[in-house]
């Protein structure tokens, strides 16, 4: 049986570009989004520091939008499962940060969340294709992780196409997600490459109407779906 793709492309606004002093309100501004993307950075795996578990615990109570936690941290074996226990919908960690990603994925799932694997732009996907059957999402980074507002790197779409084909062939069952530099111009080519879920930070929150930005991105992705 092949994996049933989401009927409509999913949009996950990234609160990295939101007002950190008003996160509950910023979540309300994107009501109707499929997931709310939460970038956790530890100033070790990436050269930036954002937020951690206490903020996620509060956000779970403040919004009905499922939280898509993207952990850009070292030692996910130790730190990832508590995000699942806190009620995150997805807990995604980096392939580059783990020497036993299968064990981490199993711990995340056992703690009640979906498990996601993320790869940086320069990381090949081939070494991970076998283990992707242990995951619910693949998060393809289309910028170097660490900061919002960077330019989209189109070369990473080759990785998305490889995984899209395996999902369509029934060999994998997961959501292919992309993160970094997604806006009204770049989302077309990502949609054509078969992406199911689009993270967008600055293109949503650096606008006067974040809710309208989400709807507009979803509409463009729908009409360019590959
Ligand atoms: C970057 C983060 C992204 C970031 C995307 O490390 O993982 O989620 O918020 O921001 P934009 O959409 O502005 O590139
Ligand atoms: Zn992210």
CSV table of C-alpha atoms and ligand atoms in Angstrom, one decimal:
chain,number,residue,atom,x,y,z
A,1,UNK,CA,0.0,0.0,0.0
A,2,UNK,CA,1.4,3.4,-0.9
A,3,UNK,CA,1.5,6.3,1.5
A,4,UNK,CA,-1.4,8.7,1.2
A,5,UNK,CA,0.0,12.2,0.7
A,6,UNK,CA,-1.7,15.1,2.4
A,7,UNK,CA,-4.6,16.2,0.2
A,8,UNK,CA,-3.3,19.8,0.2
A,9,UNK,CA,0.3,21.0,0.7
A,10,UNK,CA,1.0,21.8,4.3
A,11,UNK,CA,2.4,25.1,5.5
A,12,UNK,CA,4.4,25.3,8.8
A,13,UNK,CA,5.1,28.9,9.8
A,14,UNK,CA,8.4,29.2,11.7
A,15,UNK,CA,8.2,31.3,14.9
A,16,UNK,CA,11.9,32.0,14.5
A,17,UNK,CA,10.8,35.2,12.7
A,18,UNK,CA,7.9,36.0,15.2
A,19,UNK,CA,7.9,38.2,18.3
A,20,UNK,CA,9.3,36.0,21.0
A,21,UNK,CA,7.6,38.1,23.7
A,22,UNK,CA,4.2,37.4,22.2
A,23,UNK,CA,4.3,33.8,21.0
A,24,UNK,CA,0.7,33.0,21.9
A,25,UNK,CA,-0.5,35.9,19.8
A,26,UNK,CA,1.9,35.1,17.0
A,27,UNK,CA,0.4,31.5,16.9
A,28,UNK,CA,-3.1,33.0,16.7
A,29,UNK,CA,-2.0,35.1,13.8
A,30,UNK,CA,-1.4,31.9,11.7
A,31,UNK,CA,-4.5,30.0,12.8
A,32,UNK,CA,-5.3,27.5,10.1
A,33,UNK,CA,-1.7,26.6,9.5
A,34,UNK,CA,-1.0,22.9,9.4
A,35,UNK,CA,1.9,22.9,11.9
A,36,UNK,CA,3.7,25.6,13.9
A,37,UNK,CA,7.5,25.2,13.3
A,38,UNK,CA,9.6,25.7,16.4
A,39,UNK,CA,13.3,26.1,16.0
A,40,UNK,CA,15.3,25.0,19.0
A,41,UNK,CA,19.0,26.0,18.8
A,42,UNK,CA,21.6,25.3,21.4
A,43,UNK,CA,24.5,27.5,20.3
A,44,UNK,CA,26.6,24.4,19.8
A,45,UNK,CA,25.2,22.4,16.9
A,46,UNK,CA,24.4,25.8,15.3
A,47,UNK,CA,26.0,29.2,16.2
A,48,UNK,CA,22.7,30.6,17.6
A,49,UNK,CA,20.6,30.2,20.7
A,50,UNK,CA,16.7,30.4,20.6
A,51,UNK,CA,14.4,28.6,23.0
A,52,UNK,CA,14.0,25.3,24.7
A,53,UNK,CA,11.7,22.9,26.5
A,54,UNK,CA,10.0,25.4,28.9
A,55,UNK,CA,8.9,27.5,26.0
A,56,UNK,CA,7.6,24.5,24.1
A,57,UNK,CA,5.7,23.3,27.2
A,58,UNK,CA,4.0,26.7,27.4
A,59,UNK,CA,3.3,26.9,23.6
A,60,UNK,CA,1.5,23.5,23.7
A,61,UNK,CA,-1.0,25.1,26.1
A,62,UNK,CA,-1.2,28.3,24.1
A,63,UNK,CA,-2.1,26.9,20.7
A,64,UNK,CA,-4.1,24.2,19.0
A,65,UNK,CA,-1.7,24.1,16.0
A,66,UNK,CA,0.4,21.0,16.2
A,67,UNK,CA,4.0,21.9,17.1
A,68,UNK,CA,6.7,20.9,14.6
A,69,UNK,CA,9.9,21.0,16.8
A,70,UNK,CA,13.1,21.3,14.8
A,71,UNK,CA,16.0,20.5,17.1
A,72,UNK,CA,19.2,22.0,16.0
A,73,UNK,CA,21.1,20.6,19.0
A,74,UNK,CA,23.8,18.3,20.0
A,75,UNK,CA,23.0,15.0,21.8
A,76,UNK,CA,19.4,14.5,20.6
A,77,UNK,CA,19.4,11.1,22.3
A,78,UNK,CA,19.3,12.9,25.6
A,79,UNK,CA,17.3,16.0,24.7
A,80,UNK,CA,14.8,15.0,22.0
A,81,UNK,CA,12.4,12.7,23.9
A,82,UNK,CA,11.3,15.3,26.4
A,83,UNK,CA,9.9,17.4,23.6
A,84,UNK,CA,7.7,14.5,22.7
A,85,UNK,CA,6.7,14.1,26.3
A,86,UNK,CA,5.8,17.8,26.4
A,87,UNK,CA,3.2,17.3,23.6
A,88,UNK,CA,5.1,18.2,20.4
A,89,UNK,CA,3.4,16.7,17.4
A,90,UNK,CA,6.7,16.2,15.5
A,91,UNK,CA,10.2,16.0,17.0
A,92,UNK,CA,12.9,16.4,14.3
A,93,UNK,CA,16.6,16.1,15.0
A,94,UNK,CA,19.7,16.3,12.8
A,95,UNK,CA,21.3,13.3,11.2
A,96,UNK,CA,24.7,15.1,11.6
A,97,UNK,CA,24.1,15.3,15.4
A,98,UNK,CA,23.4,11.6,16.1
A,99,UNK,CA,25.4,8.4,15.8
A,100,UNK,CA,22.3,6.3,16.4
A,101,UNK,CA,19.4,8.0,14.7
A,102,UNK,CA,17.2,4.9,14.8
A,103,UNK,CA,17.4,4.7,18.6
A,104,UNK,CA,16.5,8.4,18.9
A,105,UNK,CA,13.5,8.0,16.5
A,106,UNK,CA,12.2,5.0,18.5
A,107,UNK,CA,12.5,6.9,21.7
A,108,UNK,CA,10.6,9.9,20.2
A,109,UNK,CA,7.8,7.6,19.0
A,110,UNK,CA,7.6,5.8,22.3
A,111,UNK,CA,7.2,9.1,24.0
A,112,UNK,CA,4.2,9.9,21.8
A,113,UNK,CA,5.4,12.1,18.9
A,114,UNK,CA,6.1,11.7,15.3
A,115,UNK,CA,9.9,11.4,14.6
A,116,UNK,CA,11.6,13.5,12.0
A,117,UNK,CA,15.1,13.4,10.5
A,118,UNK,CA,16.8,16.6,9.1
A,119,UNK,CA,19.7,16.9,6.8
A,120,UNK,CA,21.8,20.0,6.3
A,121,UNK,CA,22.3,21.3,2.7
A,122,UNK,CA,25.6,19.5,2.2
A,123,UNK,CA,24.6,16.2,3.7
A,124,UNK,CA,23.9,13.5,1.2
A,125,UNK,CA,20.6,11.5,1.6
A,126,UNK,CA,21.8,8.1,0.3
A,127,UNK,CA,23.4,6.9,3.6
A,128,UNK,CA,20.0,7.6,5.3
A,129,UNK,CA,17.6,6.1,2.9
A,130,UNK,CA,17.4,2.7,4.7
A,131,UNK,CA,16.7,4.2,8.1
A,132,UNK,CA,14.0,6.6,6.8
A,133,UNK,CA,11.5,3.8,7.4
A,134,UNK,CA,11.9,4.6,11.1
A,135,UNK,CA,10.7,8.2,10.5
A,136,UNK,CA,7.5,10.1,9.9
A,137,UNK,CA,9.1,13.2,8.3
A,138,UNK,CA,12.2,14.1,6.4
A,139,UNK,CA,13.2,17.8,6.9
A,140,UNK,CA,15.4,18.8,4.0
A,141,UNK,CA,17.3,22.0,4.9
A,142,UNK,CA,17.4,24.5,2.1
A,143,UNK,CA,19.7,26.9,4.0
A,144,UNK,CA,22.5,26.3,6.5
A,145,UNK,CA,20.6,25.9,9.8
A,146,UNK,CA,21.0,28.6,12.4
A,147,UNK,CA,19.3,31.8,11.1
A,148,UNK,CA,16.1,32.9,9.3
A,149,UNK,CA,16.0,35.1,6.3
A,150,UNK,CA,18.7,33.3,4.2
A,151,UNK,CA,18.5,32.5,0.5
A,152,UNK,CA,17.1,29.2,-0.8
A,153,UNK,CA,19.6,26.7,-2.0
A,154,UNK,CA,17.9,25.0,-5.0
A,155,UNK,CA,20.4,22.1,-5.3
A,156,UNK,CA,18.9,20.4,-2.2
A,157,UNK,CA,15.7,19.6,-4.2
A,158,UNK,CA,17.6,16.7,-5.8
A,159,UNK,CA,17.4,15.0,-2.4
A,160,UNK,CA,13.7,15.7,-2.1
A,161,UNK,CA,13.1,14.1,-5.5
A,162,UNK,CA,14.9,10.9,-4.5
A,163,UNK,CA,12.7,10.5,-1.4
A,164,UNK,CA,9.5,11.6,-3.1
A,165,UNK,CA,10.0,8.8,-5.7
A,166,UNK,CA,10.6,6.2,-2.9
A,167,UNK,CA,7.4,7.4,-1.1
A,168,UNK,CA,5.4,7.3,-4.4
A,169,UNK,CA,6.8,3.8,-5.1
A,170,UNK,CA,5.5,2.6,-1.7
A,171,UNK,CA,9.0,2.0,-0.3
A,172,UNK,CA,8.8,4.8,2.3
A,173,UNK,CA,5.9,6.4,4.2
A,174,UNK,CA,6.8,9.9,5.3
A,175,UNK,CA,6.2,13.5,4.8
A,176,UNK,CA,8.9,15.4,2.8
A,177,UNK,CA,9.3,18.8,4.4
A,178,UNK,CA,11.6,21.7,3.4
A,179,UNK,CA,13.0,24.5,5.6
A,180,UNK,CA,14.8,27.7,4.7
A,181,UNK,CA,14.3,30.5,2.2
A,182,UNK,CA,10.8,29.4,1.2
A,183,UNK,CA,8.7,32.4,-0.1
A,184,UNK,CA,6.3,33.1,-2.9
A,185,UNK,CA,9.1,32.8,-5.5
A,186,UNK,CA,10.9,29.7,-4.3
A,187,UNK,CA,7.9,27.6,-3.2
A,188,UNK,CA,7.0,26.8,-6.8
A,189,UNK,CA,10.2,24.8,-7.5
A,190,UNK,CA,10.0,23.1,-4.2
A,191,UNK,CA,6.4,22.1,-4.8
A,192,UNK,CA,7.3,20.7,-8.3
A,193,UNK,CA,10.0,18.6,-6.6
A,194,UNK,CA,7.3,16.9,-4.6
A,195,UNK,CA,7.6,18.6,-1.2
A,196,UNK,CA,4.5,18.0,1.0
A,197,UNK,CA,5.2,20.5,3.9
A,198,UNK,CA,6.8,23.9,3.6
A,199,UNK,CA,8.4,25.8,6.5
A,200,UNK,CA,8.4,29.6,6.1
A,201,UNK,CA,9.6,32.1,8.7
A,202,UNK,CA,10.4,35.5,7.3
A,203,UNK,CA,7.9,35.1,4.4
A,204,UNK,CA,5.1,34.7,6.9
A,205,UNK,CA,6.0,36.8,9.9
A,206,UNK,CA,7.8,39.7,8.2
A,207,UNK,CA,4.5,40.6,6.5
A,208,UNK,CA,1.6,42.7,7.6
A,209,UNK,CA,-0.8,39.7,7.5
A,210,UNK,CA,0.8,36.4,8.4
A,211,UNK,CA,-2.4,34.5,8.0
A,212,UNK,CA,-2.8,35.8,4.5
A,213,UNK,CA,0.8,34.9,3.7
A,214,UNK,CA,0.2,31.3,4.8
A,215,UNK,CA,-2.9,31.0,2.6
A,216,UNK,CA,-1.1,32.5,-0.4
A,217,UNK,CA,1.9,30.1,0.0
A,218,UNK,CA,-0.5,27.1,0.2
A,219,UNK,CA,-2.3,28.3,-2.9
A,220,UNK,CA,1.0,28.6,-4.9
A,221,UNK,CA,2.2,25.2,-3.7
A,222,UNK,CA,-1.1,23.6,-4.6
A,223,UNK,CA,-1.0,24.9,-8.2
A,224,UNK,CA,2.6,23.7,-8.7
A,225,UNK,CA,2.3,20.4,-7.0
A,226,UNK,CA,4.7,17.7,-8.3
B,1,LIG,C1,16.8,28.0,10.1
B,1,LIG,C2,15.5,27.5,10.6
B,1,LIG,C3,14.3,27.8,9.8
B,1,LIG,C4,14.0,29.3,9.7
B,1,LIG,C5,13.5,29.6,8.3
B,1,LIG,O1,17.8,27.3,10.8
B,1,LIG,O2,15.5,26.1,10.7
B,1,LIG,O3,13.1,27.2,10.3
B,1,LIG,O4,13.1,29.8,10.6
B,1,LIG,O5,13.4,30.9,8.1
B,1,LIG,P1,13.2,31.5,6.7
B,1,LIG,O6,11.9,31.0,6.2
B,1,LIG,O7,13.2,33.0,6.9
B,1,LIG,O8,14.3,31.1,5.8
B,2,LIG,ZN1,13.6,25.0,11.2
